[in-house]
Amino acid sequence: MKIFPKLMLIICLINNVITHAQNYPQNYFRNPLNIPMQLAANFGAVRTNHFHMGLDLRTNSQENLPVLAAADGYVSRIKVERYGFGNAVYITHPNGYTTVYAHLNKYFSKLDEYVKERQYKDEKWEQDITFQPGQFPVEKGQQVALSGNTGGSAGPHLHFEIRDTKTEECLNPLLFGFAIPDNIAPIISGLYWYDRRFSTYEPGANGITVKKAGNAYAANLVQVNSPEISFAIKAVDKANQGFNLGIYSAELLMDGKLIYSFKIDKIHYDDTRYINGCIDYTKFIRDKMGIQHLADLPGMKLQNYSLPNSTGIIKLQDENVHSIEIVLKDVKGNTSRLTTKLQLSKTTDKIPSTAKTILPNEAKTITTENAEIAFSKNAMYDAVNFNAYERPDTDPNAVSNGIVLNSSYVPVQDEYTLRIKPNRKLTNTEKDKAVILLDYGSDNTVVKVKWNDDWAEGKFNRLGTAKLLIDSNLPSVSSSWTEGAMVNNSTLVLKGTTKIGDIVSFRAELDGKWLRFARVKDNFVYAFDEKCPKGSGSHTLKVTTVNTAENTNTQTFTFQR
């Protein structure tokens, strides 16, 4: 009888390995680089408003390393964009998966020439092109691009994804058997509990000191004053190279019973914003701390993430001492455990809500004297005692009060509609140049308004302080060369500026013909090619820019080549 449980455990482990291998082909995909795979970020790591959806592979702080096809297949898509992936290649494989390679500097020669021709034909730098299987077939190990630092990249690296071709779900590449050394268990640095009679935003997290004892972690007795609580954990994982990585899986047990777990195996891009319902968003934005909930928030609808039929909320019905165990694992099975005790002490009364509360799964419109904020039923992850009010704004371009939309430390899942009434009668010309600026502390978003009678309307997906502005300022670009001078550099660089919002349209014409400039953050860069060879003499470059308010500016530059 003593042997039977061990035998069953061995059988379960074997079945798990077999199932794992059946679900995710092992060693089918090769390393997409010619250097050993080293992770700068893993699948599921916490990012602002999204999960990290692939692996960030280190390129030794270099650009232009060969990027190789991970398996036989064909190039099914490319993207060229200012942010996001920058330059990206998608390769579809016969086994039902698609691999993605992003932040590239250049595609392989035939593909690069095709994209360039398409850009000149469309007179448009940004592209999203799909291909048929016979157009660009590739073999495993074939060079498909050069690595780079394009798009929303903060340093040279290769972003690599594996997707289910049919569903387009991103799958955790570490489940496919790549040889990445890792014998380091997740590192736990904090434990928190929340009074779940209220929102997790108010009164917020209660910190618990965590101590490491050998290979395990422990915390002193946690005494709580609420019969309904949930836990959250602050932890990172590491591979052997030392970068902080995201947690793959977590389990929460009370008195030996599993009451919550999550595992990050697959995520669809349509669902990636639900990261904000899986973390303590306030601490992430305000304090730069990644704390992951070990319980569901009522508006968090991410599929295939948490334990079915269990919210993770602990309901204490006695004042006994209960054992708590939290188990964290990485894909390799390296495991960390945190143990503590939990006890209900004297229960405090509920705090009455005095503000305008918005509940998850309920649409609601909040009003001030000169503003309306309309939220959908999917807007909130947890209840928000929403505080909206107006305050004077000293910006000379402002034609409204500042509309304070609660706090930038509270997330929203989908877009809400903000309507603002100007504080004076506007002319049609002023209405045509009106924008709404939303300031959320770390940055701002500016949108061109739509008019509904005398109300200016815009859509946003973050909270902060908004105001209605009239923008009559022209966008502009400044050149990196002296006017009329000989240019011997390999590129022409124009730096774009606009006072409010962004440059939303850019067009350059060299001697009357469209010229391909790439958008690199706020710069526009042309790499000299056959359109402007050396020795071609004097040239005139006409540049037209348009900003968010649709102000248009045309400038002319000259140079010699």
Coordinates of C-alpha atoms in Angstrom, one line a residue:
M1 CA 0.0 0.0 0.0
K2 CA 2.9 2.4 0.7
I3 CA 4.2 1.9 -2.8
F4 CA 0.9 2.7 -4.6
P5 CA 0.9 6.5 -4.2
K6 CA 4.5 6.7 -5.5
L7 CA 3.6 4.5 -8.4
M8 CA 0.6 6.6 -9.3
L9 CA 2.8 9.7 -9.1
I10 CA 5.3 8.2 -11.5
I11 CA 2.5 7.3 -13.9
C12 CA 1.1 10.8 -13.7
L13 CA 4.5 12.3 -14.4
I14 CA 5.0 10.0 -17.5
N15 CA 1.5 10.9 -18.7
N16 CA 2.3 14.6 -18.3
V17 CA 5.5 14.3 -20.3
I18 CA 3.7 12.4 -23.1
T19 CA 0.8 14.9 -23.2
H20 CA 3.4 17.7 -23.2
A21 CA 5.2 16.2 -26.2
Q22 CA 2.0 15.6 -28.0
N23 CA 0.7 19.1 -27.6
Y24 CA 4.0 20.9 -28.4
P25 CA 6.5 19.2 -30.8
Q26 CA 9.8 18.9 -29.2
N27 CA 13.0 20.0 -31.1
Y28 CA 11.0 20.7 -34.3
F29 CA 12.1 24.4 -34.2
R30 CA 15.7 25.4 -34.2
N31 CA 17.3 28.4 -32.5
P32 CA 16.6 31.3 -34.9
L33 CA 20.1 32.7 -34.2
N34 CA 23.6 31.3 -34.7
I35 CA 24.6 32.1 -31.2
P36 CA 23.3 30.3 -28.0
M37 CA 19.8 31.3 -27.0
Q38 CA 19.9 33.7 -24.0
L39 CA 16.8 35.3 -22.7
A40 CA 16.3 39.0 -22.1
A41 CA 12.5 38.4 -21.6
N42 CA 10.2 35.3 -21.6
F43 CA 6.7 34.6 -22.6
G44 CA 4.1 36.1 -20.2
A45 CA 6.4 38.6 -18.6
V46 CA 4.5 41.7 -17.3
R47 CA 4.6 44.7 -19.6
T48 CA 2.6 48.0 -19.6
N49 CA -0.9 47.0 -20.7
H50 CA 0.1 43.6 -22.1
F51 CA 1.8 40.3 -21.5
H52 CA 5.1 39.8 -23.3
M53 CA 4.0 37.5 -26.1
G54 CA 7.2 35.8 -27.1
L55 CA 10.9 35.4 -26.3
D56 CA 13.4 38.3 -26.4
L57 CA 16.6 36.7 -27.5
R58 CA 19.9 38.5 -26.8
T59 CA 22.1 39.5 -29.7
N60 CA 25.1 40.4 -27.6
S61 CA 24.1 44.1 -27.8
Q62 CA 24.7 43.9 -31.6
E63 CA 22.6 44.5 -34.7
N64 CA 22.7 42.7 -38.0
L65 CA 23.2 39.2 -36.8
P66 CA 21.7 36.6 -39.2
V67 CA 18.2 35.6 -38.3
L68 CA 17.3 32.0 -39.4
A69 CA 14.1 30.2 -40.2
A70 CA 13.3 28.0 -37.3
A71 CA 11.8 25.3 -39.6
D72 CA 10.8 24.7 -43.2
G73 CA 7.9 26.8 -44.3
Y74 CA 7.1 29.9 -46.3
V75 CA 7.0 33.6 -45.6
S76 CA 3.3 34.3 -45.0
R77 CA 3.4 37.9 -43.9
I78 CA 5.7 40.9 -43.3
K79 CA 5.1 44.1 -41.3
V80 CA 6.8 47.4 -41.4
E81 CA 5.7 49.8 -38.6
R82 CA 7.0 52.7 -36.5
Y83 CA 6.4 51.1 -33.2
G84 CA 5.4 47.5 -32.2
F85 CA 7.4 45.0 -34.2
G86 CA 9.2 47.4 -36.4
N87 CA 10.2 45.2 -39.3
A88 CA 8.8 41.6 -38.8
V89 CA 8.7 38.3 -40.7
Y90 CA 6.0 35.6 -40.2
I91 CA 6.9 32.1 -41.4
T92 CA 4.1 29.5 -41.6
H93 CA 5.1 25.9 -41.1
P94 CA 3.4 22.7 -42.3
N95 CA 2.9 21.4 -38.7
G96 CA 0.3 24.1 -37.9
Y97 CA 2.5 26.7 -36.4
T98 CA 3.7 30.1 -37.4
T99 CA 6.9 31.7 -36.2
V100 CA 7.4 35.5 -35.9
Y101 CA 10.7 37.4 -36.0
A102 CA 10.6 41.1 -35.0
H103 CA 12.6 44.3 -34.6
L104 CA 14.6 43.3 -37.7
N105 CA 16.9 45.7 -39.7
K106 CA 16.5 44.0 -43.1
Y107 CA 14.8 41.1 -44.8
F108 CA 16.7 38.6 -47.0
S109 CA 17.5 40.1 -50.4
K110 CA 14.6 38.9 -52.6
L111 CA 12.0 39.7 -49.9
D112 CA 13.6 43.0 -49.1
E113 CA 13.5 44.0 -52.8
Y114 CA 9.8 42.9 -53.0
V115 CA 8.9 45.0 -50.0
K116 CA 10.8 48.0 -51.3
E117 CA 9.0 47.8 -54.6
R118 CA 5.7 47.6 -52.9
Q119 CA 6.5 50.6 -50.8
Y120 CA 7.4 52.7 -53.8
K121 CA 4.3 51.4 -55.7
D122 CA 2.0 52.3 -52.7
E123 CA 4.0 55.4 -51.9
K124 CA 3.8 54.3 -48.3
W125 CA 6.5 53.2 -45.9
E126 CA 4.4 51.3 -43.4
Q127 CA 3.3 47.9 -44.8
D128 CA 1.4 44.8 -43.8
I129 CA 1.7 42.3 -46.6
T130 CA 0.5 38.7 -46.8
F131 CA 2.0 36.1 -49.2
Q132 CA 0.9 32.8 -50.8
P133 CA 2.9 29.6 -50.0
G134 CA 4.8 29.5 -53.3
Q135 CA 6.1 33.1 -53.2
F136 CA 8.8 32.9 -50.6
P137 CA 9.5 29.4 -49.5
V138 CA 12.2 28.9 -46.9
E139 CA 14.2 26.0 -45.4
K140 CA 15.1 25.4 -41.8
G141 CA 18.2 27.3 -41.0
Q142 CA 17.9 29.6 -44.0
Q143 CA 18.7 33.3 -43.3
V144 CA 15.5 35.3 -43.5
A145 CA 16.7 38.6 -42.1
L146 CA 19.2 40.6 -40.1
S147 CA 18.5 41.4 -36.4
G148 CA 18.0 44.9 -35.3
N149 CA 16.4 47.5 -33.0
T150 CA 13.4 48.7 -35.0
G151 CA 9.9 49.5 -33.7
G152 CA 9.2 49.5 -30.0
S153 CA 12.6 48.1 -29.1
A154 CA 14.7 49.5 -26.3
G155 CA 17.9 47.8 -27.4
P156 CA 19.2 45.3 -30.0
H157 CA 17.5 41.9 -29.7
L158 CA 15.3 39.5 -31.6
H159 CA 11.7 39.1 -30.6
F160 CA 10.6 35.5 -31.4
E161 CA 7.1 34.0 -31.3
I162 CA 5.4 30.8 -32.0
R163 CA 1.7 31.0 -32.9
D164 CA -1.0 28.5 -33.6
T165 CA -1.6 29.2 -37.3
K166 CA -5.3 28.6 -37.2
T167 CA -6.3 30.4 -34.0
E168 CA -3.4 32.9 -34.1
E169 CA -2.9 32.3 -30.3
C170 CA 0.7 33.0 -29.2
L171 CA 2.2 29.9 -27.5
N172 CA 4.9 29.8 -24.9
P173 CA 8.0 29.0 -27.0
L174 CA 9.8 27.4 -24.0
L175 CA 7.3 24.5 -24.2
F176 CA 8.9 23.5 -27.5
G177 CA 12.1 22.1 -26.2
F178 CA 14.7 24.8 -26.9
A179 CA 18.0 24.2 -25.2
I180 CA 18.2 27.2 -22.8
P181 CA 20.1 26.3 -19.6
D182 CA 18.0 27.0 -16.5
N183 CA 18.4 25.5 -13.1
I184 CA 17.3 28.6 -11.1
A185 CA 14.0 28.6 -9.3
P186 CA 11.7 31.6 -9.2
I187 CA 12.8 34.2 -6.6
I188 CA 10.1 35.5 -4.2
S189 CA 10.4 38.9 -2.6
G190 CA 7.0 39.9 -1.4
L191 CA 3.5 38.6 -0.3
Y192 CA 0.4 40.7 -0.1
W193 CA -3.2 40.3 0.9
Y194 CA -6.3 42.3 -0.1
D195 CA -9.7 42.8 1.7
R196 CA -12.0 41.4 -0.9
R197 CA -15.1 42.8 0.6
F198 CA -13.9 45.9 -1.2
S199 CA -12.2 46.6 -4.5
T200 CA -8.5 45.6 -4.8
Y201 CA -7.9 49.3 -5.6
E202 CA -9.3 50.5 -2.2
P203 CA -7.9 50.2 0.4
G204 CA -5.3 48.2 -1.6
A205 CA -2.4 45.9 -0.8
N206 CA -1.3 44.9 2.7
G207 CA 2.4 43.9 2.6
I208 CA 3.8 40.8 4.4
T209 CA 7.5 40.3 5.0
V210 CA 9.0 37.3 3.3
K211 CA 12.1 35.6 4.5
K212 CA 14.2 33.0 2.6
A213 CA 15.2 29.9 4.6
G214 CA 17.5 27.6 2.6
N215 CA 15.6 26.8 -0.7
A216 CA 12.3 27.8 0.8
Y217 CA 10.5 31.0 1.7
A218 CA 8.4 31.8 4.7
A219 CA 6.3 34.5 6.3
N220 CA 5.1 35.0 9.8
L221 CA 1.5 34.4 10.8
V222 CA -0.8 36.6 8.7
Q223 CA -3.6 38.0 10.8
V224 CA -6.4 39.6 8.8
N225 CA -9.5 41.6 9.8
S226 CA -11.7 40.5 6.9
P227 CA -13.4 37.2 6.3
E228 CA -12.9 37.5 2.6
I229 CA -9.3 38.0 1.3
S230 CA -7.0 37.2 -1.6
F231 CA -3.3 36.9 -1.9
A232 CA -0.8 38.3 -4.5
I233 CA 2.9 37.5 -5.0
K234 CA 5.9 39.6 -6.0
A235 CA 8.4 37.3 -7.7
V236 CA 10.7 37.0 -10.7
D237 CA 12.2 34.1 -12.5
K238 CA 15.7 33.8 -13.9
A239 CA 17.4 31.7 -16.5
N240 CA 21.1 31.1 -16.0
Q241 CA 22.0 34.4 -17.8
G242 CA 20.5 36.5 -15.0
F243 CA 17.8 38.6 -16.6
N244 CA 14.5 39.0 -14.6
L245 CA 11.8 37.0 -16.3
G246 CA 8.1 36.5 -15.7
I247 CA 6.5 33.8 -13.6
Y248 CA 5.3 30.8 -15.6
S249 CA 2.9 29.1 -13.1
A250 CA 1.7 29.6 -9.6
E251 CA -0.5 27.5 -7.2
L252 CA -2.2 28.6 -4.0
L253 CA -3.1 26.0 -1.4
M254 CA -4.9 26.4 1.9
D255 CA -4.8 23.5 4.4
G256 CA -3.4 21.3 1.5
K257 CA -6.2 22.1 -0.9
L258 CA -5.6 23.8 -4.2
I259 CA -7.7 26.9 -4.4
Y260 CA -6.2 28.8 -7.2
S261 CA -3.6 28.5 -9.9
F262 CA -2.4 30.1 -13.1
K263 CA -0.2 28.9 -16.0
I264 CA 0.9 31.0 -18.9
D265 CA 0.9 28.6 -21.9
K266 CA -0.9 30.6 -24.5
I267 CA -2.4 34.1 -25.0
H268 CA -4.2 35.7 -27.9
Y269 CA -3.3 39.3 -28.8
D270 CA -7.0 40.1 -28.4
D271 CA -6.7 39.2 -24.7
T272 CA -3.2 40.5 -23.9
R273 CA -4.5 43.7 -22.2
Y274 CA -6.1 41.5 -19.5
I275 CA -2.7 41.6 -17.9
N276 CA -4.1 44.6 -16.1
G277 CA -6.6 42.3 -14.3
C278 CA -3.9 39.9 -13.3
I279 CA -1.6 42.3 -11.5
D280 CA -1.7 45.1 -8.9
Y281 CA -1.9 47.8 -11.6
T282 CA -1.6 50.6 -9.1
K283 CA 1.7 49.3 -7.8
F284 CA 3.0 48.5 -11.3
I285 CA 2.3 52.1 -12.6
R286 CA 3.1 54.0 -9.5
D287 CA 5.9 52.0 -7.8
K288 CA 7.2 50.0 -10.8
M289 CA 6.5 46.8 -8.9
G290 CA 5.3 43.6 -10.6
I291 CA 2.8 41.9 -8.2
Q292 CA 0.6 39.2 -9.6
H293 CA -2.8 38.3 -8.1
L294 CA -3.4 34.8 -6.9
A295 CA -7.1 35.3 -7.4
D296 CA -9.4 36.5 -10.1
L297 CA -10.7 40.0 -10.4
P298 CA -14.4 40.0 -11.3
G299 CA -13.8 41.7 -14.7
M300 CA -10.8 39.6 -15.7
K301 CA -11.9 37.4 -18.6
L302 CA -8.6 35.9 -19.8
Q303 CA -9.2 32.3 -21.0
N304 CA -6.8 29.4 -20.4
Y305 CA -5.0 31.2 -17.6
S306 CA -6.5 30.4 -14.2
L307 CA -8.0 27.4 -12.4
P308 CA -11.6 26.8 -13.6
N309 CA -14.4 27.2 -11.1
S310 CA -12.3 28.8 -8.5
T311 CA -11.8 32.6 -8.0
G312 CA -9.0 32.3 -5.4
I313 CA -10.9 34.4 -2.9
I314 CA -10.5 32.9 0.6
K315 CA -13.6 33.0 2.8
L316 CA -12.7 32.5 6.4
Q317 CA -15.5 31.1 8.6
D318 CA -13.6 30.7 11.8
E319 CA -10.7 32.1 13.7
N320 CA -8.6 28.9 13.4
V321 CA -5.0 29.1 12.1
H322 CA -4.8 27.8 8.5
S323 CA -1.8 26.8 6.5
I324 CA -1.0 28.6 3.3
E325 CA 1.4 27.4 0.6
I326 CA 2.3 29.1 -2.6
V327 CA 4.2 27.1 -5.3
L328 CA 5.9 28.9 -8.2
K329 CA 7.4 27.0 -11.1
D330 CA 9.2 27.8 -14.3
V331 CA 8.9 25.8 -17.6
K332 CA 11.9 23.6 -16.6
G333 CA 10.1 22.6 -13.4
N334 CA 12.4 24.6 -11.0
T335 CA 10.2 25.2 -8.0
S336 CA 10.0 27.7 -5.1
R337 CA 7.6 27.4 -2.2
L338 CA 6.4 30.0 0.3
T339 CA 4.6 28.8 3.4
T340 CA 2.8 30.9 6.1
K341 CA -0.2 30.7 8.4
L342 CA -3.5 32.6 8.1
Q343 CA -5.9 33.6 10.8
L344 CA -9.0 35.8 11.0
S345 CA -8.8 38.3 13.8
K346 CA -11.5 40.8 14.8
T347 CA -13.5 41.8 11.7
T348 CA -13.7 45.5 10.9
D349 CA -16.9 47.0 9.5
K350 CA -17.2 47.8 5.9
I351 CA -16.3 51.3 4.7
P352 CA -19.2 52.9 3.1
S353 CA -18.7 54.1 -0.5
T354 CA -19.3 57.8 -1.0
A355 CA -18.1 58.2 -4.6
K356 CA -19.7 57.2 -7.9
T357 CA -19.0 53.4 -8.1
I358 CA -18.5 51.7 -11.4
L359 CA -18.8 47.9 -11.2
P360 CA -17.3 45.3 -13.5
N361 CA -19.7 43.9 -16.1
E362 CA -21.9 47.0 -15.9
A363 CA -22.0 49.9 -18.3
K364 CA -22.1 53.3 -16.7
T365 CA -21.9 57.0 -17.6
I366 CA -20.3 59.5 -15.2
T367 CA -21.0 63.2 -15.6
T368 CA -19.6 66.5 -14.5
E369 CA -20.9 69.9 -15.3
N370 CA -19.1 70.0 -18.7
A371 CA -18.2 66.4 -19.4
E372 CA -19.6 62.9 -19.9
I373 CA -17.5 59.7 -19.5
A374 CA -19.3 56.6 -20.9
F375 CA -17.9 53.2 -19.9
S376 CA -18.9 49.9 -21.5
K377 CA -19.7 46.8 -19.3
N378 CA -16.2 45.5 -20.1
A379 CA -14.3 48.6 -18.9
M380 CA -13.4 47.7 -15.3
Y381 CA -11.6 44.7 -13.8
D382 CA -12.8 45.6 -10.2
A383 CA -15.1 48.1 -8.6
V384 CA -13.9 51.7 -8.8
N385 CA -15.2 54.5 -6.6
F386 CA -14.9 56.8 -9.5
N387 CA -14.2 60.4 -8.7
A388 CA -14.6 62.8 -11.7
Y389 CA -14.4 66.5 -11.3
E390 CA -13.3 69.7 -13.2
R391 CA -10.5 72.1 -12.4
P392 CA -9.3 75.3 -14.1
D393 CA -6.6 74.8 -16.7
T394 CA -4.0 77.5 -17.5
D395 CA -2.9 76.2 -20.9
P396 CA -3.5 79.1 -23.3
N397 CA -4.6 76.6 -26.0
A398 CA -7.3 75.1 -23.6
V399 CA -10.9 75.8 -24.2
S400 CA -12.2 73.7 -21.4
N401 CA -11.5 73.0 -17.7
G402 CA -9.2 70.1 -16.9
I403 CA -11.5 67.0 -16.5
V404 CA -10.0 64.7 -13.8
L405 CA -10.9 61.1 -14.6
N406 CA -10.4 59.4 -11.2
S407 CA -6.7 58.3 -11.3
S408 CA -4.1 57.1 -13.8
Y409 CA -3.4 54.3 -11.3
V410 CA -6.6 52.5 -12.1
P411 CA -6.8 50.5 -15.4
V412 CA -9.5 50.2 -18.0
Q413 CA -9.9 47.2 -20.3
D414 CA -11.5 48.7 -23.4
E415 CA -12.0 52.2 -24.8
Y416 CA -14.4 54.6 -23.2
T417 CA -16.0 57.7 -24.8
L418 CA -15.2 61.1 -23.3
R419 CA -17.3 64.1 -24.3
I420 CA -16.3 67.6 -23.3
K421 CA -18.3 70.9 -23.8
P422 CA -16.0 73.9 -24.5
N423 CA -16.2 76.8 -22.1
R424 CA -16.9 79.3 -24.9
K425 CA -18.5 79.3 -28.4
L426 CA -16.1 78.0 -31.0
T427 CA -15.9 79.1 -34.6
N428 CA -16.0 76.4 -37.3
T429 CA -12.3 76.9 -37.9
E430 CA -11.5 76.4 -34.2
K431 CA -13.7 73.2 -34.1
D432 CA -11.8 71.9 -37.1
K433 CA -8.5 72.2 -35.1
A434 CA -9.8 70.8 -31.8
V435 CA -8.1 67.9 -30.1
I436 CA -8.5 66.3 -26.7
L437 CA -5.3 65.7 -24.7
L438 CA -5.3 63.1 -21.9
D439 CA -2.4 63.3 -19.5
Y440 CA -1.7 60.2 -17.5
G441 CA 1.5 61.2 -15.8
S442 CA 4.1 59.2 -17.6
D443 CA 2.9 60.3 -21.1
N444 CA -0.1 61.7 -22.8
T445 CA -2.5 60.8 -25.7
V446 CA -3.9 63.3 -28.1
V447 CA -6.9 62.5 -30.4
K448 CA -8.6 64.5 -33.1
V449 CA -12.2 65.2 -31.8
K450 CA -15.5 64.3 -33.4
W451 CA -18.2 66.9 -32.9
N452 CA -21.7 65.9 -31.7
D453 CA -23.6 69.2 -31.7
D454 CA -21.5 71.3 -29.2
W455 CA -19.8 68.3 -27.6
A456 CA -16.2 67.3 -28.5
E457 CA -15.8 63.5 -28.4
G458 CA -12.8 61.2 -28.2
K459 CA -12.0 57.7 -27.2
F460 CA -9.3 56.6 -24.7
N461 CA -8.2 53.5 -22.9
R462 CA -6.4 55.0 -19.9
L463 CA -7.5 57.4 -17.2
G464 CA -5.9 60.7 -16.2
T465 CA -6.7 64.4 -16.7
A466 CA -8.2 65.5 -20.1
K467 CA -8.7 68.9 -21.7
L468 CA -10.0 70.3 -24.9
L469 CA -7.4 72.2 -27.0
I470 CA -7.3 74.3 -30.1
D471 CA -4.1 73.4 -32.0
S472 CA -3.2 75.8 -34.8
N473 CA 0.5 75.0 -34.6
L474 CA 2.2 73.6 -37.7
P475 CA 4.3 70.4 -37.5
S476 CA 7.8 70.6 -39.0
V477 CA 11.0 68.7 -39.7
S478 CA 14.6 69.9 -39.4
S479 CA 17.4 68.5 -41.5
S480 CA 20.6 66.9 -40.4
W481 CA 22.6 68.6 -43.2
T482 CA 23.4 72.2 -44.1
E483 CA 21.0 73.6 -46.7
G484 CA 22.4 73.1 -50.2
A485 CA 25.5 71.2 -49.0
M486 CA 27.1 68.1 -50.4
V487 CA 25.8 65.0 -48.5
N488 CA 28.2 62.1 -48.3
N489 CA 26.6 60.2 -45.5
S490 CA 24.7 57.0 -46.1
T491 CA 21.4 58.5 -44.9
L492 CA 19.3 61.7 -44.8
V493 CA 17.8 62.3 -41.4
L494 CA 14.9 64.6 -40.7
K495 CA 13.8 65.2 -37.1
G496 CA 10.1 65.8 -36.7
T497 CA 8.4 68.1 -34.1
T498 CA 4.9 69.2 -33.3
K499 CA 3.8 71.1 -30.3
I500 CA 0.6 69.0 -29.5
G501 CA 0.0 65.4 -30.5
D502 CA 2.1 63.7 -33.1
I503 CA 3.0 63.8 -36.8
V504 CA 0.4 61.4 -38.2
S505 CA 1.4 61.8 -41.9
F506 CA 4.7 62.3 -43.7
R507 CA 5.4 62.5 -47.4
A508 CA 8.8 63.2 -49.0
E509 CA 9.3 63.9 -52.7
L510 CA 12.7 64.0 -54.3
D511 CA 12.7 66.1 -57.5
G512 CA 8.9 65.5 -57.7
K513 CA 8.9 61.7 -57.0
W514 CA 8.0 59.9 -53.8
L515 CA 11.0 58.9 -51.7
R516 CA 11.1 56.1 -49.1
F517 CA 11.8 57.5 -45.6
A518 CA 11.6 55.1 -42.6
R519 CA 10.0 56.3 -39.4
V520 CA 12.4 55.8 -36.5
K521 CA 10.7 57.1 -33.3
D522 CA 10.5 60.9 -34.0
N523 CA 13.0 60.8 -36.9
F524 CA 12.5 60.2 -40.6
V525 CA 15.4 58.4 -42.2
Y526 CA 16.2 57.8 -45.9
A527 CA 18.9 55.3 -46.8
F528 CA 20.5 56.4 -50.1
D529 CA 19.7 54.0 -52.9
E530 CA 19.4 54.0 -56.7
K531 CA 16.8 56.8 -56.4
C532 CA 19.6 59.2 -55.4
P533 CA 23.0 57.8 -56.3
K534 CA 26.4 59.5 -55.7
G535 CA 27.3 62.0 -58.4
S536 CA 23.7 62.8 -59.3
G537 CA 24.1 66.5 -58.6
S538 CA 21.7 68.9 -56.9
H539 CA 18.3 67.8 -55.6
T540 CA 15.2 69.3 -54.1
L541 CA 13.4 67.5 -51.3
K542 CA 9.8 68.6 -50.6
V543 CA 8.4 67.3 -47.3
T544 CA 4.8 67.5 -46.2
T545 CA 3.8 66.7 -42.6
V546 CA 0.4 66.6 -40.9
N547 CA -0.2 66.5 -37.2
T548 CA -3.0 65.2 -35.0
A549 CA -5.1 68.3 -35.5
E550 CA -4.6 68.0 -39.2
N551 CA -2.4 71.1 -39.5
T552 CA -0.4 70.6 -42.7
N553 CA 3.1 72.0 -43.4
T554 CA 5.2 71.8 -46.6
Q555 CA 8.9 72.5 -46.4
T556 CA 11.6 72.4 -49.1
F557 CA 15.2 71.4 -48.6
T558 CA 18.1 71.2 -51.1
F559 CA 21.3 69.2 -51.1
Q560 CA 23.9 67.8 -53.5
R561 CA 24.9 64.2 -54.0

